[in-house]
Amino acid sequence: RPLMFGSRTLFPSVRTTSWHSSAARDSQAEQPSKKGAGKWSIRMARSLYEWLWQHEFWLPPGITWEDMQESEDIHYPQPRDLLLSIPFALILVVIRCAFERAIALPLSTKLGVRDKQRPKAQPNPVLETFYSTRCKNPGEGELLSLAKQCDLAVRKVEKWFRRRRNMDRPSLSKKFSEACWRFTFYIISFFTGLAVLYDKPWFWDHRECWTGYPQQPLQPSLFWYYMLELSFYWSLVFTLPFDVKRKDFKEQIVHHAATIFLISFSYCANYIRIGTLVMVIHDASDCFLEPTKIFNYMKWKKTCDSLFMIFSAVFLISRLVIYPYTVLYNTYYYSMEIFQPFFGYYFVNVLLVILQLLHVFWSCLIIHMVYKFIIQGTMEKDMRSDTEESDKDEERDIIREKEKNGITYFSNVTSNGYIQRNGSEPLDNRAHLANGHAKER
């Protein structure tokens, strides 16, 4: 067979070895198949692109993308603008690192936030390998197996894992720094939103959200407000591996992803006016949540409790009263005064209703905590926090070790003091309690 090379036809010589000719034929056969696969993938991508951006999905009936043409004075949201949020998010990460090191950490020291001194686990290659590759909290059978491998008592292996887990838990200063950064951002974002929306007509008359929709030009202040919010949530995604990991770590990932999707979708569909209202409503309560954490780390209990009550009131009012009326009722009823329902209308309402269901779920948890505070007078611990394991077992181990050395500690109930006896003295086998009775040791 002749082999084609450009415009020339080359007939292979009869004396040419067979493997040369077969290799050439195989390479030539692969080229058309690769070109065909490339063309097919391009056609598929183009078809998907055309299907995704059908005007029936994004725009009300009677309006097409040709009606959304830009000019020198009129600009509309463009999906490619969202790519700017990625470099802005990286800039926020750099600013956050500088803020935490230069401001938050020194501030935590001045305000008396002290990291707890934790006993370190002794180096043990076998246990360390099991901890990093298998499990951080082994079961009883695994503890027995590890104890035999290391020639240690089961209680010592258990103590090693407890100390090792506590070593991985974040310090109070790290939690304080993270809360300070979030508080700083939420304050800036909330007041930026108020400054941007204060002179906008839809901030006071919610029907104005739909006047002229979707042909609503994008103002520069609204664009930068959107970029600020979207970049922040992208930065939270980038720093998730380094942030304080709470028990709802997976839920945090879902929340950040859903938030990024909602902001991006509202931008592409030009729901800018509704989106700005949603963002400023959510930032209002977050401004009180983070300082509540800060004062909790500072051990200012009364201030922390007072701020939590304020946060609860702002959260319940903004999420259960203002949000349903300002956003849900607005998108569901007022929008119908301007256009007929279409896919984008149903889709955005479903997303906003799902967000409201999350508000109801979180509100139930907050109401439960407020109820406990009012009835019992104590604030219930945040169930999302991954608190340090109790030191009772650690203290018990220390007492046992000291008893082996001949020192016994007795707790005095009335004075909260200690009675020490040296091992050289004869120890009585009964301990006298404050009420006059005796307890067998």
mmCIF file of C-alpha atoms in Angstrom, residues 116-122 159-168 388-391 394-395 398:
data_model
loop_
_atom_site.group_PDB
_atom_site.id
_atom_site.type_symbol
_atom_site.label_atom_id
_atom_site.label_comp_id
_atom_site.label_asym_id
_atom_site.label_seq_id
_atom_site.Cartn_x
_atom_site.Cartn_y
_atom_site.Cartn_z
ATOM 1 C CA LYS A 116 -3.057 25.019 77.327
ATOM 2 C CA GLN A 117 0.132 23.124 78.026
ATOM 3 C CA ARG A 118 -0.480 19.610 76.768
ATOM 4 C CA PRO A 119 1.678 16.632 77.639
ATOM 5 C CA LYS A 120 3.374 15.327 74.518
ATOM 6 C CA ALA A 121 3.218 11.741 73.376
ATOM 7 C CA GLN A 122 6.536 9.916 73.547
ATOM 8 C CA LYS A 159 -2.759 7.232 76.981
ATOM 9 C CA TRP A 160 -0.364 7.679 74.029
ATOM 10 C CA PHE A 161 -3.250 7.952 71.566
ATOM 11 C CA ARG A 162 -5.100 10.385 73.831
ATOM 12 C CA ARG A 163 -2.065 12.639 74.078
ATOM 13 C CA ARG A 164 -1.394 12.337 70.351
ATOM 14 C CA ARG A 165 -4.967 13.380 69.490
ATOM 15 C CA ASN A 166 -4.717 16.355 71.817
ATOM 16 C CA MET A 167 -1.474 17.412 70.123
ATOM 17 C CA ASP A 168 -3.316 17.696 66.798
ATOM 18 C CA GLU A 388 -10.111 18.577 73.912
ATOM 19 C CA GLU A 389 -10.473 15.218 75.586
ATOM 20 C CA SER A 390 -10.943 15.206 79.322
ATOM 21 C CA ASP A 391 -7.810 15.216 81.434
ATOM 22 C CA GLU A 394 -4.489 11.791 82.412
ATOM 23 C CA GLU A 395 -4.661 12.949 86.024
ATOM 24 C CA ILE A 398 -0.323 10.633 87.113
#
